[in-house]
Amino acid sequence: MRQYFPVINTEVNIPEDVFDALFMLKVRRSMTGRKNISHKEVIDFLSSKIDGFSPESFDPSFLLKASNF
């Protein structure tokens, strides 16, 4: 997944530690049997971690590439 960080970060300036935490959120979800994280969960998570995060600037399709690690 680390290889996709630059692709995602081209559109959204996600600090690396937040990206790592987002990845762990995905892993925890998959361990509970849920394959995907919802768009709302990602937005809520990023909003809680990044000051001034604009949900309108985030396109969830950037996570599709990252989910194929």
mmCIF file of C-alpha atoms in Angstrom:
data_model
loop_
_atom_site.group_PDB
_atom_site.id
_atom_site.type_symbol
_atom_site.label_atom_id
_atom_site.label_comp_id
_atom_site.label_asym_id
_atom_site.label_seq_id
_atom_site.Cartn_x
_atom_site.Cartn_y
_atom_site.Cartn_z
ATOM 1 C CA MET A 1 0.000 0.000 0.000
ATOM 2 C CA ARG A 2 2.903 2.330 0.706
ATOM 3 C CA GLN A 3 3.563 2.558 -3.058
ATOM 4 C CA TYR A 4 0.183 4.275 -3.557
ATOM 5 C CA PHE A 5 0.784 7.043 -1.019
ATOM 6 C CA PRO A 6 2.205 9.493 -3.623
ATOM 7 C CA VAL A 7 -0.774 8.859 -5.946
ATOM 8 C CA ILE A 8 -3.310 9.572 -3.224
ATOM 9 C CA ASN A 9 -1.337 12.475 -1.831
ATOM 10 C CA THR A 10 -1.294 14.189 -5.231
ATOM 11 C CA GLU A 11 -4.936 15.148 -4.719
ATOM 12 C CA VAL A 12 -5.204 15.300 -0.947
ATOM 13 C CA ASN A 13 -2.357 16.346 1.313
ATOM 14 C CA ILE A 14 -2.535 13.486 3.780
ATOM 15 C CA PRO A 15 0.305 13.392 6.305
ATOM 16 C CA GLU A 16 2.087 10.037 6.270
ATOM 17 C CA ASP A 17 1.135 9.183 9.858
ATOM 18 C CA VAL A 18 -2.537 9.822 9.045
ATOM 19 C CA PHE A 19 -2.217 7.677 5.921
ATOM 20 C CA ASP A 20 -0.751 4.896 8.076
ATOM 21 C CA ALA A 21 -3.643 5.221 10.517
ATOM 22 C CA LEU A 22 -6.135 5.127 7.640
ATOM 23 C CA PHE A 23 -4.472 1.952 6.387
ATOM 24 C CA MET A 24 -4.797 0.413 9.858
ATOM 25 C CA LEU A 25 -8.471 1.414 9.919
ATOM 26 C CA LYS A 26 -8.892 -0.534 6.683
ATOM 27 C CA VAL A 27 -7.045 -3.543 8.129
ATOM 28 C CA ARG A 28 -9.181 -3.522 11.278
ATOM 29 C CA ARG A 29 -12.347 -3.357 9.164
ATOM 30 C CA SER A 30 -11.227 -6.316 7.062
ATOM 31 C CA MET A 31 -10.447 -8.329 10.205
ATOM 32 C CA THR A 32 -14.061 -7.916 11.301
ATOM 33 C CA GLY A 33 -15.307 -9.262 7.993
ATOM 34 C CA ARG A 34 -15.999 -5.931 6.324
ATOM 35 C CA LYS A 35 -14.215 -5.683 3.034
ATOM 36 C CA ASN A 36 -14.476 -1.936 2.526
ATOM 37 C CA ILE A 37 -14.476 1.292 4.469
ATOM 38 C CA SER A 38 -17.363 3.582 3.612
ATOM 39 C CA HIS A 39 -16.773 7.009 2.114
ATOM 40 C CA LYS A 40 -18.340 8.571 5.225
ATOM 41 C CA GLU A 41 -15.973 6.647 7.513
ATOM 42 C CA VAL A 42 -12.967 7.888 5.532
ATOM 43 C CA ILE A 43 -14.227 11.486 5.529
ATOM 44 C CA ASP A 44 -14.970 11.374 9.271
ATOM 45 C CA PHE A 45 -11.569 9.847 9.978
ATOM 46 C CA LEU A 46 -9.615 12.346 7.854
ATOM 47 C CA SER A 47 -11.631 15.253 9.272
ATOM 48 C CA SER A 48 -10.692 14.187 12.789
ATOM 49 C CA LYS A 49 -6.986 13.907 11.940
ATOM 50 C CA ILE A 50 -6.301 16.832 9.570
ATOM 51 C CA ASP A 51 -6.986 20.440 10.564
ATOM 52 C CA GLY A 52 -8.870 22.282 7.832
ATOM 53 C CA PHE A 53 -9.659 19.107 5.868
ATOM 54 C CA SER A 54 -12.239 19.779 3.168
ATOM 55 C CA PRO A 55 -14.482 16.768 2.440
ATOM 56 C CA GLU A 56 -15.324 18.271 -0.951
ATOM 57 C CA SER A 57 -11.670 17.938 -1.970
ATOM 58 C CA PHE A 58 -11.550 14.195 -1.361
ATOM 59 C CA ASP A 59 -12.448 11.764 -4.123
ATOM 60 C CA PRO A 60 -12.812 8.254 -2.669
ATOM 61 C CA SER A 61 -11.694 6.716 -5.960
ATOM 62 C CA PHE A 62 -8.125 7.478 -4.878
ATOM 63 C CA LEU A 63 -8.511 4.760 -2.252
ATOM 64 C CA LEU A 64 -9.456 2.191 -4.885
ATOM 65 C CA LYS A 65 -5.869 1.986 -6.114
ATOM 66 C CA ALA A 66 -4.639 1.802 -2.544
ATOM 67 C CA SER A 67 -6.996 -1.054 -1.725
ATOM 68 C CA ASN A 68 -5.282 -3.282 -4.289
ATOM 69 C CA PHE A 69 -1.999 -3.554 -2.394
#
